[in-house]
PDB file of C-alpha atoms in Angstrom:
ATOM      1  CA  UNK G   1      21.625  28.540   1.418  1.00  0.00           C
ATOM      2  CA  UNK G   2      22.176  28.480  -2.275  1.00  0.00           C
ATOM      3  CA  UNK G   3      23.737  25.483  -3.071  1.00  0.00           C
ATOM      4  CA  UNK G   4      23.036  22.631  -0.678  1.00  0.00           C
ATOM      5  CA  UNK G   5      19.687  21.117   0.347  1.00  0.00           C
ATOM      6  CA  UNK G   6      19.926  18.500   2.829  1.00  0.00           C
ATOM      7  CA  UNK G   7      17.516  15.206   2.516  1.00  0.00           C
ATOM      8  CA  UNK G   8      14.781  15.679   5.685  1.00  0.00           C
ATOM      9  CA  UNK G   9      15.072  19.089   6.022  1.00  0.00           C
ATOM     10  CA  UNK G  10      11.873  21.765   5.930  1.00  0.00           C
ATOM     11  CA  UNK G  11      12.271  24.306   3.513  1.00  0.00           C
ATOM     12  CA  UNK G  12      10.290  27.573   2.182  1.00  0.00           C
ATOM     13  CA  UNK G  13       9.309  28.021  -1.466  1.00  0.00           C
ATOM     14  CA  UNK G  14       7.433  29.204  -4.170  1.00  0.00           C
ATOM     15  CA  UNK G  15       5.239  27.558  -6.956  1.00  0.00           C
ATOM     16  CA  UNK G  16       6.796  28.296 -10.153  1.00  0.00           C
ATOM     17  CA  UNK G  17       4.581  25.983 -12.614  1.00  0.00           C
ATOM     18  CA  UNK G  18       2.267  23.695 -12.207  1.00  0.00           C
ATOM     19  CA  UNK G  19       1.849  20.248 -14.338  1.00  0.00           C
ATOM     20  CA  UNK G  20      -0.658  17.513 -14.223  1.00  0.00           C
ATOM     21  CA  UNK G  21       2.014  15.422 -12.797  1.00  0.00           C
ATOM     22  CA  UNK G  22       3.085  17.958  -9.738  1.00  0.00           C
ATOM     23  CA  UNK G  23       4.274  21.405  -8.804  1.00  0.00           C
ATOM     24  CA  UNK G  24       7.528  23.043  -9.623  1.00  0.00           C
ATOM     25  CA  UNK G  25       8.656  25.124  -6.659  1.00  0.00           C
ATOM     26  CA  UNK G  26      12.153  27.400  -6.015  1.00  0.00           C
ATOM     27  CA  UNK G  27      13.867  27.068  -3.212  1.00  0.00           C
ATOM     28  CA  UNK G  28      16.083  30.067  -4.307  1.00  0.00           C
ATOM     29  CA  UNK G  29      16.677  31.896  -7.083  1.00  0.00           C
ATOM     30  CA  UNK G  30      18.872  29.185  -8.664  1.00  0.00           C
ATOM     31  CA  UNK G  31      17.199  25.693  -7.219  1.00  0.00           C
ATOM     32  CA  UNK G  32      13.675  24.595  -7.487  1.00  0.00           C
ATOM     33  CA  UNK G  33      12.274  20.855  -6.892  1.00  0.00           C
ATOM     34  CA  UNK G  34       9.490  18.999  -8.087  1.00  0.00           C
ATOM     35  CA  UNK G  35       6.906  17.839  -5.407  1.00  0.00           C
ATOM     36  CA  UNK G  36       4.648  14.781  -7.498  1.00  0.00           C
ATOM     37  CA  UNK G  37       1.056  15.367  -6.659  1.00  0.00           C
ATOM     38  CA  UNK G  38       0.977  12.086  -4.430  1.00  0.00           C
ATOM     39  CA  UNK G  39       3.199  14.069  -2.176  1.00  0.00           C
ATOM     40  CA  UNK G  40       0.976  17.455  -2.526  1.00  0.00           C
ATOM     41  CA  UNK G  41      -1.434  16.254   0.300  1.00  0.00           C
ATOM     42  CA  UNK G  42      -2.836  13.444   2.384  1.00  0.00           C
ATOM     43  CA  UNK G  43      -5.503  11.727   0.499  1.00  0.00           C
ATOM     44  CA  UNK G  44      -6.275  11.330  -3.225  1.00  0.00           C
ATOM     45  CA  UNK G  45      -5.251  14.842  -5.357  1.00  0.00           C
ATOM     46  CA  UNK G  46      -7.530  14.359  -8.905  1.00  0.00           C
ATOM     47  CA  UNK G  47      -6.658  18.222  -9.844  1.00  0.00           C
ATOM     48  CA  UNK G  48      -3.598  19.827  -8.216  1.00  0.00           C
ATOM     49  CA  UNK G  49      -5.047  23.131  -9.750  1.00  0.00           C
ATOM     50  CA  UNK G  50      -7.558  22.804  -7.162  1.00  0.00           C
ATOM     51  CA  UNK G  51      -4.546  22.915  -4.676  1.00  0.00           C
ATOM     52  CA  UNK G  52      -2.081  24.961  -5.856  1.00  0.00           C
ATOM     53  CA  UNK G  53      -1.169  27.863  -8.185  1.00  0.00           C
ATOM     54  CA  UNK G  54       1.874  29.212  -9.240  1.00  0.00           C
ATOM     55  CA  UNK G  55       2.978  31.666  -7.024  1.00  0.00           C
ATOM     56  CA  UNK G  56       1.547  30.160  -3.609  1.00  0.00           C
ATOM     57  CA  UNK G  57       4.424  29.870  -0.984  1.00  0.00           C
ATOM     58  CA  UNK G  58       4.631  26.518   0.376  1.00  0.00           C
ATOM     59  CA  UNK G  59       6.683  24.413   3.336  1.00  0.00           C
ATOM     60  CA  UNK G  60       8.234  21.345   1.220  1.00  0.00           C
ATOM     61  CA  UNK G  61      10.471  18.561   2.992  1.00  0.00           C
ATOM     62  CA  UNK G  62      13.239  17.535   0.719  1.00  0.00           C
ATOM     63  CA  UNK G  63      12.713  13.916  -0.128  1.00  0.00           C
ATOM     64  CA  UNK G  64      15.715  13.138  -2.441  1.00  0.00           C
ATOM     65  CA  UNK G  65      18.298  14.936  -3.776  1.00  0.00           C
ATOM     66  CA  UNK G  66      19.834  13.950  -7.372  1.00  0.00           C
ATOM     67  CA  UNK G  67      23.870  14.713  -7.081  1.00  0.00           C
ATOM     68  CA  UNK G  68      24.655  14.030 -10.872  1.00  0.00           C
ATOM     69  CA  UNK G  69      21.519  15.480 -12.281  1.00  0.00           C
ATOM     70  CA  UNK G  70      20.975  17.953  -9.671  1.00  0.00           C
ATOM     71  CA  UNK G  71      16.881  16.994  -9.112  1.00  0.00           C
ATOM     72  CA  UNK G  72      15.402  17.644  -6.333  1.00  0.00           C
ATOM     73  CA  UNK G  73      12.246  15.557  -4.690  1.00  0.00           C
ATOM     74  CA  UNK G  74       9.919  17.815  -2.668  1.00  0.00           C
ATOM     75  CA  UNK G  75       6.978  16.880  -0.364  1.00  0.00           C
ATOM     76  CA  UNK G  76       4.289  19.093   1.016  1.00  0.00           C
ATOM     77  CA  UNK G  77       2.006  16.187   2.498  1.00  0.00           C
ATOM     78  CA  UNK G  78       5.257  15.398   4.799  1.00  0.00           C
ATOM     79  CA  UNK G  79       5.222  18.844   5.997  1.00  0.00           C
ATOM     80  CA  UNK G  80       1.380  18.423   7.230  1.00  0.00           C
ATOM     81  CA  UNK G  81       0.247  16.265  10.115  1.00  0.00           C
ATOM     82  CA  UNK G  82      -1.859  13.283   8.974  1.00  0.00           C
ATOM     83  CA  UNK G  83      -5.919  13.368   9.477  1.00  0.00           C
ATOM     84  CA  UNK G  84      -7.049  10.959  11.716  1.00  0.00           C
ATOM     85  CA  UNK G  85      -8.837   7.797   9.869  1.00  0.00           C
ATOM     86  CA  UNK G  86     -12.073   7.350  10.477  1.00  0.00           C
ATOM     87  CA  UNK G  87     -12.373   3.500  11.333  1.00  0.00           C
ATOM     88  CA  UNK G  88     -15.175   2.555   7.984  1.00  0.00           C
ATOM     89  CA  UNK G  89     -17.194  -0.868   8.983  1.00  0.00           C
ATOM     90  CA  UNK G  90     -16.049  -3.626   7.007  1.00  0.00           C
ATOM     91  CA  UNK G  91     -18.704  -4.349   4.414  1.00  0.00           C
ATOM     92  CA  UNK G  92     -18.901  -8.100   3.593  1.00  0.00           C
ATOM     93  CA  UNK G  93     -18.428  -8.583  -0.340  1.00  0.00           C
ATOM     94  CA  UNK G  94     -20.909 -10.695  -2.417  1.00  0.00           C
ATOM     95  CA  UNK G  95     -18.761 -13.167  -4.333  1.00  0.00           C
ATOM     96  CA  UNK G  96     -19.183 -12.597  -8.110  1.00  0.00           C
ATOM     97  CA  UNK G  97     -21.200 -14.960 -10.055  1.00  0.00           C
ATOM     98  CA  UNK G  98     -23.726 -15.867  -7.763  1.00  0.00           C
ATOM     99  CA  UNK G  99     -22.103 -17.304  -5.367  1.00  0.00           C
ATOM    100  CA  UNK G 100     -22.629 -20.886  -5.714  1.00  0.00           C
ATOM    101  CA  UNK G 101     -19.521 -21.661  -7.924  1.00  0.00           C
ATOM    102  CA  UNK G 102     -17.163 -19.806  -5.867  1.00  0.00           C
ATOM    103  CA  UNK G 103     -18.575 -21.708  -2.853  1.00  0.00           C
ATOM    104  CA  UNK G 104     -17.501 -25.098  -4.428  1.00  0.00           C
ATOM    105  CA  UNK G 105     -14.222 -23.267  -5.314  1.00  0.00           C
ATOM    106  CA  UNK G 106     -13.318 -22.470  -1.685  1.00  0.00           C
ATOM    107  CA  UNK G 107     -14.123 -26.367  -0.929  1.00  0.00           C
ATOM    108  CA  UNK G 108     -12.372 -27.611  -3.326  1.00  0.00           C
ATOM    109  CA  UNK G 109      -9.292 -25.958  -1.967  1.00  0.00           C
ATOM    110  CA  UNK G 110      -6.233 -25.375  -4.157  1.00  0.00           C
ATOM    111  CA  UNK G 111      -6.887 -25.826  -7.927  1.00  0.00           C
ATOM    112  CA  UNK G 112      -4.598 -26.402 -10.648  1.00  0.00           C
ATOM    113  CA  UNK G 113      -5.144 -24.502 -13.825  1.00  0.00           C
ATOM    114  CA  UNK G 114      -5.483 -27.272 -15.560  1.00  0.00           C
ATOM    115  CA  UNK G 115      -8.777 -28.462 -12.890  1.00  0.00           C
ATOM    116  CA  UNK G 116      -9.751 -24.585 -13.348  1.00  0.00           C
ATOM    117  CA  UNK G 117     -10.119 -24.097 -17.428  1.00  0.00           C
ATOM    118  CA  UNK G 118     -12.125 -27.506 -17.264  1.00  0.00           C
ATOM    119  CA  UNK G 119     -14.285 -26.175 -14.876  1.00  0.00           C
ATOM    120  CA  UNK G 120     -14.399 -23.226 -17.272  1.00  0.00           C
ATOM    121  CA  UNK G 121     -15.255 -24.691 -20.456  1.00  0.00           C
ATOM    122  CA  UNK G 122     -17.495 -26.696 -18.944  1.00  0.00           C
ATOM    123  CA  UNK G 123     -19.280 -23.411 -17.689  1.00  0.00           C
ATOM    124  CA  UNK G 124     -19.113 -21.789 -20.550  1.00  0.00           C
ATOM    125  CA  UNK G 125     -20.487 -24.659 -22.763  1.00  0.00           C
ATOM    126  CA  UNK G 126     -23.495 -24.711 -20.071  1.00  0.00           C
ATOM    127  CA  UNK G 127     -24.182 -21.011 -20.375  1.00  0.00           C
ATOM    128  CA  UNK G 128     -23.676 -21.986 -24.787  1.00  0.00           C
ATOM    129  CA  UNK G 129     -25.988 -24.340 -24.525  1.00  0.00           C
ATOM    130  CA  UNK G 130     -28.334 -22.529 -22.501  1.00  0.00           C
ATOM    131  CA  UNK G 131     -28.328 -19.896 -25.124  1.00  0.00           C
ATOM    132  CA  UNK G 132     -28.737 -21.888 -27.792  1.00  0.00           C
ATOM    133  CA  UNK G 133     -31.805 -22.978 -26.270  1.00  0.00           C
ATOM    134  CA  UNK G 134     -33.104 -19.285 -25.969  1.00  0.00           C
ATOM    135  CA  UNK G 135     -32.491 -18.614 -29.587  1.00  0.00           C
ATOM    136  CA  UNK G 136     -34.393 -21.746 -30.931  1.00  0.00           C
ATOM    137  CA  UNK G 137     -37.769 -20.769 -28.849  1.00  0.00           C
TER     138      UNK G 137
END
């Protein structure tokens, strides 16, 4: 089992180091892979310290396998079944800017960038002007 690792097979190893970017872990005492901490597990991983540690034993799927190099891409997430998503109710977003420009925007349809940075120098000499205003009361 020492030398080759086939590309979809499951595999048992060991955590040998542990990076910000991923784990290290041997396959045998003269291969070890890298598994990239967006293959660790399913969902967002901010610290993998909070996953794994070095020594842990793991189940990694072998993702890629380098032939000149020798590197070896591991997964753990693909070795786990997926948690069901929770269907989240579709929140209606507030267009930016209070709404009215991007109103006229939309029925306007297609605008060129030319039609766009007049209608944005003329915004922001309204919102100038409107300052200046301010600062002279």
């Amino acid at each position: 089992m020492a030398e080759n690792y086939e590309v979809g097979s499951i595999v048992e190893g060991k955590v040998t180091g542990v990076k910000p970017f991923g784990a290290f872990v041997a396959l045998d005492e003269k291969k070890q892979g890298l598994v990239h901490i967006s293959e660790v597990a399913h969902g967002y991983v901010k610290d993998i310290n909070e996953i794994l540690s070095v020594g842990d034993e793991v189940k990694v799927k072998i993702l890629s396998v380098d032939e000149e190099s020798g590197k070896i891409s591991l997964s753990i997430r693909a070795t786990q079944e997926a948690p069901e998503r929770k269907e989240r109710p579709k929140q209606q977003r507030k267009p930016a800017g209070g709404g009215k420009r991007q109103e006229q925007s939309k029925s306007q349809g297609f605008n060129t960038l030319e039609d766009k940075l007049k209608e944005w120098l003329k915004q922001s000499n309204e919102i100038q002007a409107d300052l200046n205003k301010r600062a002279k009361k």
